[in-house]
Coordinates of C-alpha atoms and ligand atoms in Angstrom, one line a residue:
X19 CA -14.6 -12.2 -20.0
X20 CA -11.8 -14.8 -18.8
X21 CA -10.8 -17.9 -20.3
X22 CA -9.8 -19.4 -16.9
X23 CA -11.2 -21.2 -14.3
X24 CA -9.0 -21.9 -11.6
X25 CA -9.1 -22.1 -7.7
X26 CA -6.3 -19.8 -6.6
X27 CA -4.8 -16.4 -8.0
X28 CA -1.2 -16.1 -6.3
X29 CA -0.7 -12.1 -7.2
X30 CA 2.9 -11.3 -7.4
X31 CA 4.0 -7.7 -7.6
X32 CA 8.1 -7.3 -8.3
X33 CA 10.1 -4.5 -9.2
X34 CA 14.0 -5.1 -10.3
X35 CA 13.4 -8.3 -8.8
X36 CA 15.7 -10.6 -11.7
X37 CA 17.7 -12.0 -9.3
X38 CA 14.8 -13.9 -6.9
X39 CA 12.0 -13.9 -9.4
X40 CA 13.2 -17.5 -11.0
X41 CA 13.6 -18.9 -7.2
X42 CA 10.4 -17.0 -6.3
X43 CA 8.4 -18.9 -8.9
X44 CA 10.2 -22.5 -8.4
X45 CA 9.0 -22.0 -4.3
X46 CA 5.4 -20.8 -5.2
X47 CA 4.9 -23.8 -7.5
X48 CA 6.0 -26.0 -5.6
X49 CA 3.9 -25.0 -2.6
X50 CA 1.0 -24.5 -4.9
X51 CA 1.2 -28.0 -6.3
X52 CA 0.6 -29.1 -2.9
X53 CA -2.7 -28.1 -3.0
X54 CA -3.7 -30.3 -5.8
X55 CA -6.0 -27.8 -7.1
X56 CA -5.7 -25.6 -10.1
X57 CA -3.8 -22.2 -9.6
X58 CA -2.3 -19.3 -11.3
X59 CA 0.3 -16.9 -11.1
X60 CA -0.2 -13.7 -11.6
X61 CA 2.9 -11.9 -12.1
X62 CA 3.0 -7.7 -12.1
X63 CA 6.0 -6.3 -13.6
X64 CA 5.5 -2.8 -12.2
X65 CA 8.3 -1.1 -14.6
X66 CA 10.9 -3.0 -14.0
X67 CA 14.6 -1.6 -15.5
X68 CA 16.2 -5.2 -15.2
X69 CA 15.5 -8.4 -16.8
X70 CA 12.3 -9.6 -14.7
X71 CA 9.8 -9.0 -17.4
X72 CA 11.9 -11.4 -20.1
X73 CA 12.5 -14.1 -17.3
X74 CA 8.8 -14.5 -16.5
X75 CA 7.8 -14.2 -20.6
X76 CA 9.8 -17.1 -20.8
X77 CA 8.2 -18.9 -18.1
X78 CA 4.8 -18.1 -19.4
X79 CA 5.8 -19.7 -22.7
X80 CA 6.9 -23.0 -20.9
X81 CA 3.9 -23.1 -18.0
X82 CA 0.7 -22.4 -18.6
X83 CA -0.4 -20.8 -15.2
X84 CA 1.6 -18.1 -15.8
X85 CA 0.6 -14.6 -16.8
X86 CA 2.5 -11.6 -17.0
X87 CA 0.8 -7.9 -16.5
X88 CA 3.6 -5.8 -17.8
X89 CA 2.7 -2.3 -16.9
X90 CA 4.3 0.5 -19.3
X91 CA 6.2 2.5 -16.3
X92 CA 6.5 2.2 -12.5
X93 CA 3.2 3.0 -11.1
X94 CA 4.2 1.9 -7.1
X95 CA 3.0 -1.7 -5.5
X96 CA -0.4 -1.1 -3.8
X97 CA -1.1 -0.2 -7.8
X98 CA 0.9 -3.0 -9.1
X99 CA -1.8 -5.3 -6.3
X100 CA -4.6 -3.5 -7.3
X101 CA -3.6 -4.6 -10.8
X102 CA -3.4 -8.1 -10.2
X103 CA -6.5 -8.3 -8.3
X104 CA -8.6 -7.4 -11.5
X105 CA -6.6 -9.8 -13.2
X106 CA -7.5 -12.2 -10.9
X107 CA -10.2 -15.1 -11.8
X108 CA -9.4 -17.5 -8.4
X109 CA -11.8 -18.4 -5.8
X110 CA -9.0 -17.3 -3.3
X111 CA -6.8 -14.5 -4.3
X112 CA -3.1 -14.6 -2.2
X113 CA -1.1 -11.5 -2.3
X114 CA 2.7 -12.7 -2.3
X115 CA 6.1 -10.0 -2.3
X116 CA 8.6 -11.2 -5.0
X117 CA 11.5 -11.1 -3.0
X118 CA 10.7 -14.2 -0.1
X119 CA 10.0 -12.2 2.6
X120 CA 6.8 -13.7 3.0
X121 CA 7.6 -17.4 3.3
X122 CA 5.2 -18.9 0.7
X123 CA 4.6 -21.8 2.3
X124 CA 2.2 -20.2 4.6
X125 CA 0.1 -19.7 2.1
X126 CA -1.2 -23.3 2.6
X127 CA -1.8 -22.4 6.3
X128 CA -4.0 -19.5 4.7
X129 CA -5.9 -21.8 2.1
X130 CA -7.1 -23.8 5.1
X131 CA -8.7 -21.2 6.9
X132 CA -10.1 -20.2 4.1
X133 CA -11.7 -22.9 3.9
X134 CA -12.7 -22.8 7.3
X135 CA -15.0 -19.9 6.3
X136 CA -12.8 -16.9 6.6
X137 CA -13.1 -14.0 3.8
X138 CA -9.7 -12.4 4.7
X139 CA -6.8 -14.1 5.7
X140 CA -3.5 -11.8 6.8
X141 CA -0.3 -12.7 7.6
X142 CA 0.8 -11.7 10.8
X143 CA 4.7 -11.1 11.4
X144 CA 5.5 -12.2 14.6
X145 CA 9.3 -11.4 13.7
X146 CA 11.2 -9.5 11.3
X147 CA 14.6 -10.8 10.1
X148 CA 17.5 -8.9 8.7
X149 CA 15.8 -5.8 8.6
X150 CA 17.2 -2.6 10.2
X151 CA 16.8 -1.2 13.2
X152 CA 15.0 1.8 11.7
X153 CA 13.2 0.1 8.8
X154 CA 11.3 -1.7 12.7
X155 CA 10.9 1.6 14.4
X156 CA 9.5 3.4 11.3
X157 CA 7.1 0.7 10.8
X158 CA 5.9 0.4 14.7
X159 CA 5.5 4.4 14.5
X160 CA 3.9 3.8 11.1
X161 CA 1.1 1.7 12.9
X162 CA 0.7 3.7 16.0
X163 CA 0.1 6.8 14.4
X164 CA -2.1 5.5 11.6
X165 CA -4.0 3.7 15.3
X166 CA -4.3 7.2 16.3
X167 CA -5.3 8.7 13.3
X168 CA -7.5 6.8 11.4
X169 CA -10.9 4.8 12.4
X170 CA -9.7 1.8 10.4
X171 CA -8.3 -1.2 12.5
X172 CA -5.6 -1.9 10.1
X173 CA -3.7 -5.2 12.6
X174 CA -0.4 -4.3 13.3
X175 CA 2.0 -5.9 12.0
X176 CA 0.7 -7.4 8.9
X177 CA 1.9 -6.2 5.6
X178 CA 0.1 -7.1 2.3
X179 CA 0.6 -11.0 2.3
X180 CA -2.6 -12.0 2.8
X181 CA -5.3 -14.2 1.1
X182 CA -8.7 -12.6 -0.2
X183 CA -12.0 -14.2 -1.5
X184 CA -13.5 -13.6 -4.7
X185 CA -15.8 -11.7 -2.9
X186 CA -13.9 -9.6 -0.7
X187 CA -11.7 -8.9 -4.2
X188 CA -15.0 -7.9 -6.3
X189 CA -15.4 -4.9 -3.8
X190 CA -12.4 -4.3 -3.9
X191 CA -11.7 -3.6 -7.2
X192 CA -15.3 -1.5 -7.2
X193 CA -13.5 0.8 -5.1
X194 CA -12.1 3.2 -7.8
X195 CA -9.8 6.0 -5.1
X196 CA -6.2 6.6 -6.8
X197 CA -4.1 6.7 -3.6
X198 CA -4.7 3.3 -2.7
X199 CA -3.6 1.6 0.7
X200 CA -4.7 -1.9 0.0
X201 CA -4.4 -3.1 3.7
X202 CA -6.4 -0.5 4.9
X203 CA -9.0 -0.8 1.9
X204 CA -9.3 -4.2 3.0
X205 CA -9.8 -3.9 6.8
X206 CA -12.3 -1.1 5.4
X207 CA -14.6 -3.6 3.6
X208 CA -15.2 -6.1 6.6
X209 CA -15.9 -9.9 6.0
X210 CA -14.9 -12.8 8.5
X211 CA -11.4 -11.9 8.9
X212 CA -8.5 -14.6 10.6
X213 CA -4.9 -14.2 10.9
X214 CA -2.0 -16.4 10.6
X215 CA 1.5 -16.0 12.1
X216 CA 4.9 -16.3 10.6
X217 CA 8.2 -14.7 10.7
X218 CA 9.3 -12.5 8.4
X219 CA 12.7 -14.0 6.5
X220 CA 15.6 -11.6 4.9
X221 CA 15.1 -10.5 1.6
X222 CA 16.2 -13.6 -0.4
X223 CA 18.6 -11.0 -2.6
X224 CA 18.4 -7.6 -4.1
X225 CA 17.4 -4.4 -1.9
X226 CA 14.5 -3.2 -0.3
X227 CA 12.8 -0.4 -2.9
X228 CA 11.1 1.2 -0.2
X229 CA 13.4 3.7 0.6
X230 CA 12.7 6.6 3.2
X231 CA 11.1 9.2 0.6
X232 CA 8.9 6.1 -0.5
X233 CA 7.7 5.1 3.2
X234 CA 6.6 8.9 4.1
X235 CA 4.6 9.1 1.0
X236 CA 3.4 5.4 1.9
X237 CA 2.2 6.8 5.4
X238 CA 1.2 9.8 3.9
X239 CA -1.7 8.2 1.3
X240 CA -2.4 5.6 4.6
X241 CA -3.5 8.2 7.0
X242 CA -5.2 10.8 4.4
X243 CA -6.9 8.5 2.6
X244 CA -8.9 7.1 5.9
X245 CA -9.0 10.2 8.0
X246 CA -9.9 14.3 8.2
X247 CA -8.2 14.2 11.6
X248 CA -5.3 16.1 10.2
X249 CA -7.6 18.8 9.0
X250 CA -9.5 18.6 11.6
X251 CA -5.9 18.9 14.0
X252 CA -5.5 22.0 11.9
X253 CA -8.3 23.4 12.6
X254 CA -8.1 23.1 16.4
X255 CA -4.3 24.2 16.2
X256 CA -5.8 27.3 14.5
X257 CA -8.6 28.3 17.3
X258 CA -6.1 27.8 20.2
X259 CA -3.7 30.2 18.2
X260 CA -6.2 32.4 17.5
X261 CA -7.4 32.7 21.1
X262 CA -3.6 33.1 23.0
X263 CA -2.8 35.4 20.2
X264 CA -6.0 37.5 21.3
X265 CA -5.3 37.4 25.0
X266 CA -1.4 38.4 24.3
X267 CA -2.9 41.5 22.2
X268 CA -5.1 42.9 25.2
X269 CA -1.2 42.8 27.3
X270 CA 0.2 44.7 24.4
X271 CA -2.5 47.1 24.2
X272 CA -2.8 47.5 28.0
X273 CA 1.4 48.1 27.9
X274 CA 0.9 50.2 25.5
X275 CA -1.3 52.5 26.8
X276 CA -0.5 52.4 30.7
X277 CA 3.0 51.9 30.4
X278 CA 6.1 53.0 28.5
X279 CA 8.0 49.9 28.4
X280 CA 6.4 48.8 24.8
X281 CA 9.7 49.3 22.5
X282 CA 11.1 46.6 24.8
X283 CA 9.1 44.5 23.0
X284 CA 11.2 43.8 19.6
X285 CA 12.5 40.2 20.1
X286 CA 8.9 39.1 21.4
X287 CA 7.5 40.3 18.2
X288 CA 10.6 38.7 16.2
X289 CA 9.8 35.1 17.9
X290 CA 5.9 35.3 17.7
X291 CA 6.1 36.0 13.8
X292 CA 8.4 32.7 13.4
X293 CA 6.1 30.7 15.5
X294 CA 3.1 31.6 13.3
X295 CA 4.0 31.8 10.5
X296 CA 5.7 28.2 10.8
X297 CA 2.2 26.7 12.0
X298 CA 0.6 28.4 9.1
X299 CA 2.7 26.8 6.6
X300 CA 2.2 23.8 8.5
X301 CA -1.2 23.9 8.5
X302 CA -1.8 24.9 4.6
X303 CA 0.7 22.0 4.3
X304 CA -1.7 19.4 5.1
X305 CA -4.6 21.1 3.9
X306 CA -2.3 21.1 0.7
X307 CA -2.3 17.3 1.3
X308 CA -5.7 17.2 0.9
X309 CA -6.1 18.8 -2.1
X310 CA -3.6 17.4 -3.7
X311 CA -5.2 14.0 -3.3
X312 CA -8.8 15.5 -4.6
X313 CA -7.0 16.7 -7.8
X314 CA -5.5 13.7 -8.1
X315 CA -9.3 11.9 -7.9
X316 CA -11.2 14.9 -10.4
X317 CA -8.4 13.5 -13.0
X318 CA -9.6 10.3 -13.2
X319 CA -6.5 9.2 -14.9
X320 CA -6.8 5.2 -15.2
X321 CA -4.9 3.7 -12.2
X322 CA -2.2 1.8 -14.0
X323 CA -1.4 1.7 -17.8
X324 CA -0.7 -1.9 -19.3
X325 CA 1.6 -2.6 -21.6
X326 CA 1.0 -6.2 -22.9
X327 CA -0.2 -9.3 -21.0
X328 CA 1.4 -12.3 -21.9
X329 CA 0.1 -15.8 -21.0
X330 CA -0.9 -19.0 -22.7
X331 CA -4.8 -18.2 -22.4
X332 CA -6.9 -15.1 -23.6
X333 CA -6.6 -13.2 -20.5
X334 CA -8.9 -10.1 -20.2
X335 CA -9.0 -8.3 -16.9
X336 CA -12.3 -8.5 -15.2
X337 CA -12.5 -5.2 -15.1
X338 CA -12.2 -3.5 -18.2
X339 CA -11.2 0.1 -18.0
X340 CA -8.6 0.7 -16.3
X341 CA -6.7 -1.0 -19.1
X342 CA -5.4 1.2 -22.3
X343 CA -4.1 -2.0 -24.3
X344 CA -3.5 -5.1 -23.8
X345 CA -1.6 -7.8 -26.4
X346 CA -1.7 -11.7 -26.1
X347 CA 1.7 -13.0 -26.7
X348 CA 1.6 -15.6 -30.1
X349 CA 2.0 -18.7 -28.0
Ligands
UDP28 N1 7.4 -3.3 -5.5 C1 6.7 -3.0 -6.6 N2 6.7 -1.7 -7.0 C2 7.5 -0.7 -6.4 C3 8.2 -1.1 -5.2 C4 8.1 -2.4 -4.8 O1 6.0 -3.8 -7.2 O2 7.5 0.4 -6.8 C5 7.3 -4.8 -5.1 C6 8.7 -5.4 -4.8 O3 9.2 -6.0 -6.0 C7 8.3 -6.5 -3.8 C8 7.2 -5.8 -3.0 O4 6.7 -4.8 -3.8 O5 7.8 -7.6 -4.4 C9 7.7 -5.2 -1.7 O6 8.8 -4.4 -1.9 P1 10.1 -4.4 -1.0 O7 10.5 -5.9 -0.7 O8 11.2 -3.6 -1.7 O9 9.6 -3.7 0.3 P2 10.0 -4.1 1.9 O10 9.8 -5.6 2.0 O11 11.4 -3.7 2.0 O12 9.1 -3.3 2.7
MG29 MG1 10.7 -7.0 0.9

């Protein structure tokens, strides 16, 4: 079990982030020490290729409430949260983006409605800066459809800078599904939930590392993971086919036999084979996505592989296996 007692767990998830991570960490402490309560932060080096890891092992050699998950590859962010979250041994738990985005100071906005009772406290964006046109549109759409889709009220506009309980974050990390989209999780398990607002500020430096192929599979696990409705979409798809193809195929036969005009009849047959067999691909497509997600779960491959933890204090996760090894660093 844990070492550490403290009252906040500020979760940091950061992929070639070396050139905010040092400003990152000089703006969280110096918010958190405004609380004048005991915190840590939980840094998650989700296979960085730059020098992030080595800047926060040096950090955690110098302060004490810092603790670095090193994971042995790139594994993606909701994993690199999920991560942190069974690191975690706060009261509160505060999930935080590396690169500034999320202005940590409203985390002290969040800490007081937690203490106002709330379970689960979001960030709300009421603004986006210095992001592109399509990077907004893609994300509007992104929430629409998953609206549509799913029965989860995920909030618009809320990304995953938010701030957990200790309880909300012990059901959460009981939840054991692979493709994991934490802000949906989270609206999924319930609790007193409150909002705060705040504008969304530029990246501080470096570039966004969701690129396009990263935000379809993004939307992908989102909407598969909380809903059959593309199956069932499929399926109805499927009967309407079936029953226009049906009624076209008493014409044909009725042409056939009490007319001659039937050899007319080639590009019809030409344009009615694309059609079809482009649904049916579609259709086995997302059935396919289904599957594919199943297989992933009948693995049951450990969610994220760790590669040494480094901090000050013998820090175990609170949840043991997910973890393949884990190494204290000699401090
Ligand atoms: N991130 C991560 N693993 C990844 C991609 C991103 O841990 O595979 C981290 C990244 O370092 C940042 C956060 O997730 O702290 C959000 O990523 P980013 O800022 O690139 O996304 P955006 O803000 O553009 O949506
Ligand atoms: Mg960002």
């Amino acid at each position: 079990m844990s070492t550490r007692s403290v009252m906040y767990s500020v979760i940091v998830p950061m992929y070639n982030e070396e050139e905010v991570i040092t400003t990152t960490f000089e703006r969280l402490t110096e918010v958190m020490k405004q609380t004048k309560e005991s915190y840590e932060l939980i840094f998650v080096n989700d296979g960085s290729k730059d020098d992030s890891a080595a800047i926060i092992t040096e950090l955690a050699t110098i302060h004490d409430e810092v603790i670095l998950i090193d994971f042995s590859r790139n594994f993606g962010h909701q994993i690199a949260i999920t991560a942190g979250m069974d690191y975690a041994n706060g009261q509160a738990i505060i999930i935080i983006d590396a690169d500034l985005q999320d202005p940590p100071e409203v985390m002290l906005m969040m800490i007081e409605k937690w203490k106002q009772g709330y379970e689960v406290v979001y960030g709300k964006r009421i603004k986006r800066k210095g992001e592109t046109w399509f990077k907004k549109t893609t994300a509007k759409l992104f929430y629409r459809l998953l609206r549509m889709m799913t029965n989860v009220e995920v909030p618009t506009d809320t990304g995953d800078f938010r701030l957990i309980d200790r309880k909300v974050c012990d059901v959460l990390k009981g939840l054991k599904e692979k493709n994991r989209f934490v802000r949906g999780l989270i609206s999924w398990v319930g609790f007193k939930q409150a909002s705060v607002e705040f504008i969304r500020e530029e990246r501080f430096a470096g570039v966004t590392k969701y690129p396009l192929k990263r935000m379809v599979s993004f939307a992908l696990d989102a909407i598969t993971s909380f809903s059959y409705k593309p199956l069932r979409i499929a399926t109805y798809v499927g009967f309407a086919i079936s029953f226009f193809s049906f009624i076209y195929l008493l014409v044909v036969v009725y042409q056939r036999i009490f007319t001659d005009s039937t050899e007319a009849g080639w590009a019809s047959i030409i344009a009615l084979n694309l059609l079809f067999n482009g649904i049916i691909l579609i259709l086995l497509g997302v059935i396919g996505e289904y599957i594919g997600r199943i297989y992933d779960e009948s693995k049951n491959r450990p969610l994220y592989i760790v590669r040494e933890v480094v901090s000050q204090e013998n820090t175990t996760p609170s949840t043991g296996n997910r973890n393949m090894e884990r190494r204290e660093s000699d401090e």
